[in-house]
């Protein structure tokens, strides 16, 4: 399933980007980096929840 592999790759890269943003905030003390990190992590989690909801609905469909 290349779709799931691609999602995992994008999800992981977004989490790394969020962590790097927080690291830049700690290193520089600039609040912009913290805000960027929060936004990246927030939308990554929302996208992940949406993806897993679609997977769950696909698995429930044959049962109905």
PDB file of N, CA and C in Angstrom:
ATOM      1  N   UNK A   1       0.828  -1.187   0.000  1.00  0.00           N
ATOM      2  CA  UNK A   1       0.000   0.000   0.000  1.00  0.00           C
ATOM      3  C   UNK A   1       0.875   1.255   0.000  1.00  0.00           C
ATOM      4  N   UNK A   2       1.129   1.810  -1.164  1.00  0.00           N
ATOM      5  CA  UNK A   2       2.004   2.985  -1.237  1.00  0.00           C
ATOM      6  C   UNK A   2       1.387   4.222  -0.592  1.00  0.00           C
ATOM      7  N   UNK A   3       0.047   4.291  -0.521  1.00  0.00           N
ATOM      8  CA  UNK A   3      -0.607   5.441   0.093  1.00  0.00           C
ATOM      9  C   UNK A   3      -0.295   5.547   1.575  1.00  0.00           C
ATOM     10  N   UNK A   4      -0.319   4.434   2.257  1.00  0.00           N
ATOM     11  CA  UNK A   4      -0.039   4.431   3.688  1.00  0.00           C
ATOM     12  C   UNK A   4       1.430   4.750   3.938  1.00  0.00           C
ATOM     13  N   UNK A   5       2.301   4.215   3.096  1.00  0.00           N
ATOM     14  CA  UNK A   5       3.724   4.498   3.232  1.00  0.00           C
ATOM     15  C   UNK A   5       3.999   5.984   3.026  1.00  0.00           C
ATOM     16  N   UNK A   6       3.357   6.559   2.022  1.00  0.00           N
ATOM     17  CA  UNK A   6       3.515   7.988   1.764  1.00  0.00           C
ATOM     18  C   UNK A   6       2.989   8.813   2.939  1.00  0.00           C
ATOM     19  N   UNK A   7       1.833   8.427   3.496  1.00  0.00           N
ATOM     20  CA  UNK A   7       1.295   9.148   4.646  1.00  0.00           C
ATOM     21  C   UNK A   7       2.248   9.071   5.828  1.00  0.00           C
ATOM     22  N   UNK A   8       2.797   7.907   6.087  1.00  0.00           N
ATOM     23  CA  UNK A   8       3.735   7.771   7.211  1.00  0.00           C
ATOM     24  C   UNK A   8       4.961   8.643   7.024  1.00  0.00           C
ATOM     25  N   UNK A   9       5.456   8.711   5.798  1.00  0.00           N
ATOM     26  CA  UNK A   9       6.610   9.546   5.510  1.00  0.00           C
ATOM     27  C   UNK A   9       6.286  11.026   5.736  1.00  0.00           C
ATOM     28  N   UNK A  10       5.175  11.485   5.205  1.00  0.00           N
ATOM     29  CA  UNK A  10       4.781  12.892   5.375  1.00  0.00           C
ATOM     30  C   UNK A  10       4.505  13.195   6.839  1.00  0.00           C
ATOM     31  N   UNK A  11       3.821  12.299   7.520  1.00  0.00           N
ATOM     32  CA  UNK A  11       3.506  12.485   8.940  1.00  0.00           C
ATOM     33  C   UNK A  11       4.794  12.597   9.762  1.00  0.00           C
ATOM     34  N   UNK A  12       5.729  11.723   9.501  1.00  0.00           N
ATOM     35  CA  UNK A  12       7.004  11.751  10.223  1.00  0.00           C
ATOM     36  C   UNK A  12       7.797  13.013   9.932  1.00  0.00           C
ATOM     37  N   UNK A  13       7.833  13.432   8.665  1.00  0.00           N
ATOM     38  CA  UNK A  13       8.558  14.651   8.324  1.00  0.00           C
ATOM     39  C   UNK A  13       7.923  15.886   8.959  1.00  0.00           C
ATOM     40  N   UNK A  14       6.596  15.915   9.026  1.00  0.00           N
ATOM     41  CA  UNK A  14       5.941  17.046   9.679  1.00  0.00           C
ATOM     42  C   UNK A  14       6.230  17.082  11.179  1.00  0.00           C
ATOM     43  N   UNK A  15       6.254  15.919  11.802  1.00  0.00           N
ATOM     44  CA  UNK A  15       6.595  15.889  13.229  1.00  0.00           C
ATOM     45  C   UNK A  15       8.030  16.339  13.462  1.00  0.00           C
ATOM     46  N   UNK A  16       8.935  15.926  12.581  1.00  0.00           N
ATOM     47  CA  UNK A  16      10.334  16.376  12.692  1.00  0.00           C
ATOM     48  C   UNK A  16      10.413  17.886  12.498  1.00  0.00           C
ATOM     49  N   UNK A  17       9.649  18.419  11.539  1.00  0.00           N
ATOM     50  CA  UNK A  17       9.644  19.871  11.315  1.00  0.00           C
ATOM     51  C   UNK A  17       9.140  20.609  12.543  1.00  0.00           C
ATOM     52  N   UNK A  18       8.120  20.065  13.197  1.00  0.00           N
ATOM     53  CA  UNK A  18       7.624  20.690  14.422  1.00  0.00           C
ATOM     54  C   UNK A  18       8.666  20.661  15.532  1.00  0.00           C
ATOM     55  N   UNK A  19       9.338  19.535  15.674  1.00  0.00           N
ATOM     56  CA  UNK A  19      10.385  19.432  16.701  1.00  0.00           C
ATOM     57  C   UNK A  19      11.549  20.379  16.409  1.00  0.00           C
ATOM     58  N   UNK A  20      11.919  20.502  15.139  1.00  0.00           N
ATOM     59  CA  UNK A  20      12.986  21.436  14.786  1.00  0.00           C
ATOM     60  C   UNK A  20      12.576  22.884  15.055  1.00  0.00           C
ATOM     61  N   UNK A  21      11.306  23.183  14.837  1.00  0.00           N
ATOM     62  CA  UNK A  21      10.823  24.531  15.148  1.00  0.00           C
ATOM     63  C   UNK A  21      10.943  24.814  16.648  1.00  0.00           C
ATOM     64  N   UNK A  22      10.574  23.826  17.461  1.00  0.00           N
ATOM     65  CA  UNK A  22      10.709  24.014  18.908  1.00  0.00           C
ATOM     66  C   UNK A  22      12.173  24.124  19.322  1.00  0.00           C
ATOM     67  N   UNK A  23      13.038  23.375  18.653  1.00  0.00           N
ATOM     68  CA  UNK A  23      14.471  23.472  18.945  1.00  0.00           C
ATOM     69  C   UNK A  23      15.001  24.854  18.584  1.00  0.00           C
ATOM     70  N   UNK A  24      14.538  25.399  17.475  1.00  0.00           N
ATOM     71  CA  UNK A  24      14.946  26.756  17.088  1.00  0.00           C
ATOM     72  C   UNK A  24      14.431  27.783  18.103  1.00  0.00           C
ATOM     73  N   UNK A  25      13.233  27.538  18.640  1.00  0.00           N
ATOM     74  CA  UNK A  25      12.701  28.438  19.670  1.00  0.00           C
ATOM     75  C   UNK A  25      13.589  28.404  20.910  1.00  0.00           C
ATOM     76  N   UNK A  26      13.987  27.221  21.324  1.00  0.00           N
ATOM     77  CA  UNK A  26      14.839  27.094  22.503  1.00  0.00           C
ATOM     78  C   UNK A  26      16.202  27.741  22.247  1.00  0.00           C
ATOM     79  N   UNK A  27      16.720  27.564  21.038  1.00  0.00           N
ATOM     80  CA  UNK A  27      18.049  28.098  20.720  1.00  0.00           C
ATOM     81  C   UNK A  27      18.048  29.619  20.590  1.00  0.00           C
ATOM     82  N   UNK A  28      16.990  30.175  19.976  1.00  0.00           N
ATOM     83  CA  UNK A  28      16.982  31.615  19.701  1.00  0.00           C
ATOM     84  C   UNK A  28      16.126  32.408  20.677  1.00  0.00           C
ATOM     85  N   UNK A  29      15.133  31.780  21.269  1.00  0.00           N
ATOM     86  CA  UNK A  29      14.212  32.498  22.145  1.00  0.00           C
ATOM     87  C   UNK A  29      13.179  33.312  21.381  1.00  0.00           C
ATOM     88  N   UNK A  30      13.143  33.143  20.048  1.00  0.00           N
ATOM     89  CA  UNK A  30      12.193  33.877  19.207  1.00  0.00           C
ATOM     90  C   UNK A  30      10.834  33.177  19.256  1.00  0.00           C
ATOM     91  N   UNK A  31       9.801  33.924  19.611  1.00  0.00           N
ATOM     92  CA  UNK A  31       8.468  33.348  19.802  1.00  0.00           C
ATOM     93  C   UNK A  31       7.870  32.855  18.479  1.00  0.00           C
ATOM     94  N   UNK A  32       8.310  33.408  17.368  1.00  0.00           N
ATOM     95  CA  UNK A  32       7.782  32.974  16.064  1.00  0.00           C
ATOM     96  C   UNK A  32       8.020  31.488  15.833  1.00  0.00           C
ATOM     97  N   UNK A  33       9.168  30.970  16.266  1.00  0.00           N
ATOM     98  CA  UNK A  33       9.471  29.550  16.069  1.00  0.00           C
ATOM     99  C   UNK A  33       8.542  28.662  16.898  1.00  0.00           C
ATOM    100  N   UNK A  34       8.208  29.125  18.101  1.00  0.00           N
ATOM    101  CA  UNK A  34       7.286  28.350  18.942  1.00  0.00           C
ATOM    102  C   UNK A  34       5.904  28.300  18.300  1.00  0.00           C
ATOM    103  N   UNK A  35       5.434  29.443  17.790  1.00  0.00           N
ATOM    104  CA  UNK A  35       4.131  29.477  17.125  1.00  0.00           C
ATOM    105  C   UNK A  35       4.105  28.571  15.899  1.00  0.00           C
ATOM    106  N   UNK A  36       5.176  28.616  15.125  1.00  0.00           N
ATOM    107  CA  UNK A  36       5.246  27.750  13.939  1.00  0.00           C
ATOM    108  C   UNK A  36       5.219  26.276  14.343  1.00  0.00           C
ATOM    109  N   UNK A  37       5.953  25.931  15.386  1.00  0.00           N
ATOM    110  CA  UNK A  37       5.967  24.549  15.860  1.00  0.00           C
ATOM    111  C   UNK A  37       4.603  24.088  16.322  1.00  0.00           C
ATOM    112  N   UNK A  38       3.902  24.942  17.042  1.00  0.00           N
ATOM    113  CA  UNK A  38       2.564  24.593  17.524  1.00  0.00           C
ATOM    114  C   UNK A  38       1.613  24.390  16.357  1.00  0.00           C
ATOM    115  N   UNK A  39       1.669  25.270  15.369  1.00  0.00           N
ATOM    116  CA  UNK A  39       0.787  25.145  14.206  1.00  0.00           C
ATOM    117  C   UNK A  39       1.090  23.870  13.424  1.00  0.00           C
ATOM    118  N   UNK A  40       2.364  23.579  13.214  1.00  0.00           N
ATOM    119  CA  UNK A  40       2.739  22.367  12.465  1.00  0.00           C
ATOM    120  C   UNK A  40       2.262  21.118  13.192  1.00  0.00           C
ATOM    121  N   UNK A  41       2.520  21.041  14.491  1.00  0.00           N
ATOM    122  CA  UNK A  41       2.119  19.852  15.252  1.00  0.00           C
ATOM    123  C   UNK A  41       0.598  19.737  15.325  1.00  0.00           C
ATOM    124  N   UNK A  42      -0.096  20.864  15.498  1.00  0.00           N
ATOM    125  CA  UNK A  42      -1.558  20.839  15.576  1.00  0.00           C
ATOM    126  C   UNK A  42      -2.158  20.279  14.287  1.00  0.00           C
ATOM    127  N   UNK A  43      -1.745  20.783  13.151  1.00  0.00           N
ATOM    128  CA  UNK A  43      -2.310  20.315  11.881  1.00  0.00           C
ATOM    129  C   UNK A  43      -1.849  18.907  11.539  1.00  0.00           C
ATOM    130  N   UNK A  44      -0.687  18.513  11.998  1.00  0.00           N
ATOM    131  CA  UNK A  44      -0.233  17.142  11.791  1.00  0.00           C
ATOM    132  C   UNK A  44      -1.118  16.164  12.557  1.00  0.00           C
ATOM    133  N   UNK A  45      -1.441  16.503  13.788  1.00  0.00           N
ATOM    134  CA  UNK A  45      -2.308  15.643  14.599  1.00  0.00           C
ATOM    135  C   UNK A  45      -3.713  15.591  14.011  1.00  0.00           C
ATOM    136  N   UNK A  46      -4.237  16.730  13.556  1.00  0.00           N
ATOM    137  CA  UNK A  46      -5.567  16.754  12.944  1.00  0.00           C
ATOM    138  C   UNK A  46      -5.589  15.902  11.679  1.00  0.00           C
ATOM    139  N   UNK A  47      -4.558  16.019  10.852  1.00  0.00           N
ATOM    140  CA  UNK A  47      -4.483  15.206   9.628  1.00  0.00           C
ATOM    141  C   UNK A  47      -4.377  13.723   9.978  1.00  0.00           C
ATOM    142  N   UNK A  48      -3.601  13.398  10.991  1.00  0.00           N
ATOM    143  CA  UNK A  48      -3.476  12.001  11.413  1.00  0.00           C
ATOM    144  C   UNK A  48      -4.797  11.424  11.895  1.00  0.00           C
ATOM    145  N   UNK A  49      -5.523  12.194  12.680  1.00  0.00           N
ATOM    146  CA  UNK A  49      -6.831  11.724  13.154  1.00  0.00           C
ATOM    147  C   UNK A  49      -7.794  11.526  11.992  1.00  0.00           C
ATOM    148  N   UNK A  50      -7.776  12.441  11.044  1.00  0.00           N
ATOM    149  CA  UNK A  50      -8.629  12.295   9.865  1.00  0.00           C
ATOM    150  C   UNK A  50      -8.267  11.066   9.054  1.00  0.00           C
ATOM    151  N   UNK A  51      -6.981  10.822   8.883  1.00  0.00           N
ATOM    152  CA  UNK A  51      -6.524   9.657   8.127  1.00  0.00           C
ATOM    153  C   UNK A  51      -6.979   8.369   8.803  1.00  0.00           C
ATOM    154  N   UNK A  52      -6.803   8.278  10.107  1.00  0.00           N
ATOM    155  CA  UNK A  52      -7.199   7.056  10.804  1.00  0.00           C
ATOM    156  C   UNK A  52      -8.716   6.903  10.863  1.00  0.00           C
ATOM    157  N   UNK A  53      -9.459   8.008  10.835  1.00  0.00           N
ATOM    158  CA  UNK A  53     -10.915   7.909  10.754  1.00  0.00           C
ATOM    159  C   UNK A  53     -11.334   7.325   9.413  1.00  0.00           C
ATOM    160  N   UNK A  54     -10.677   7.744   8.326  1.00  0.00           N
ATOM    161  CA  UNK A  54     -10.985   7.188   7.009  1.00  0.00           C
ATOM    162  C   UNK A  54     -10.645   5.702   6.966  1.00  0.00           C
ATOM    163  N   UNK A  55      -9.512   5.312   7.520  1.00  0.00           N
ATOM    164  CA  UNK A  55      -9.135   3.894   7.557  1.00  0.00           C
ATOM    165  C   UNK A  55     -10.178   3.091   8.340  1.00  0.00           C
ATOM    166  N   UNK A  56     -10.626   3.619   9.479  1.00  0.00           N
ATOM    167  CA  UNK A  56     -11.620   2.913  10.290  1.00  0.00           C
ATOM    168  C   UNK A  56     -12.943   2.773   9.530  1.00  0.00           C
ATOM    169  N   UNK A  57     -13.353   3.824   8.832  1.00  0.00           N
ATOM    170  CA  UNK A  57     -14.604   3.747   8.068  1.00  0.00           C
ATOM    171  C   UNK A  57     -14.487   2.760   6.907  1.00  0.00           C
ATOM    172  N   UNK A  58     -13.324   2.689   6.281  1.00  0.00           N
ATOM    173  CA  UNK A  58     -13.134   1.723   5.204  1.00  0.00           C
ATOM    174  C   UNK A  58     -13.240   0.292   5.731  1.00  0.00           C
ATOM    175  N   UNK A  59     -12.770   0.063   6.921  1.00  0.00           N
ATOM    176  CA  UNK A  59     -12.818  -1.291   7.483  1.00  0.00           C
ATOM    177  C   UNK A  59     -14.224  -1.641   7.979  1.00  0.00           C
ATOM    178  N   UNK A  60     -15.009  -0.631   8.353  1.00  0.00           N
ATOM    179  CA  UNK A  60     -16.369  -0.879   8.826  1.00  0.00           C
ATOM    180  C   UNK A  60     -17.366  -1.067   7.684  1.00  0.00           C
ATOM    181  N   UNK A  61     -17.060  -0.534   6.506  1.00  0.00           N
ATOM    182  CA  UNK A  61     -17.995  -0.567   5.389  1.00  0.00           C
ATOM    183  C   UNK A  61     -18.411  -1.989   5.001  1.00  0.00           C
ATOM    184  N   UNK A  62     -17.497  -2.948   4.901  1.00  0.00           N
ATOM    185  CA  UNK A  62     -17.958  -4.308   4.525  1.00  0.00           C
ATOM    186  C   UNK A  62     -18.894  -4.941   5.556  1.00  0.00           C
ATOM    187  N   UNK A  63     -18.846  -4.486   6.775  1.00  0.00           N
ATOM    188  CA  UNK A  63     -19.687  -5.076   7.816  1.00  0.00           C
ATOM    189  C   UNK A  63     -21.115  -4.592   7.739  1.00  0.00           C
ATOM    190  N   UNK A  64     -21.359  -3.496   7.047  1.00  0.00           N
ATOM    191  CA  UNK A  64     -22.717  -2.943   6.995  1.00  0.00           C
ATOM    192  C   UNK A  64     -23.544  -3.530   5.894  1.00  0.00           C
TER     193      UNK A  64
END
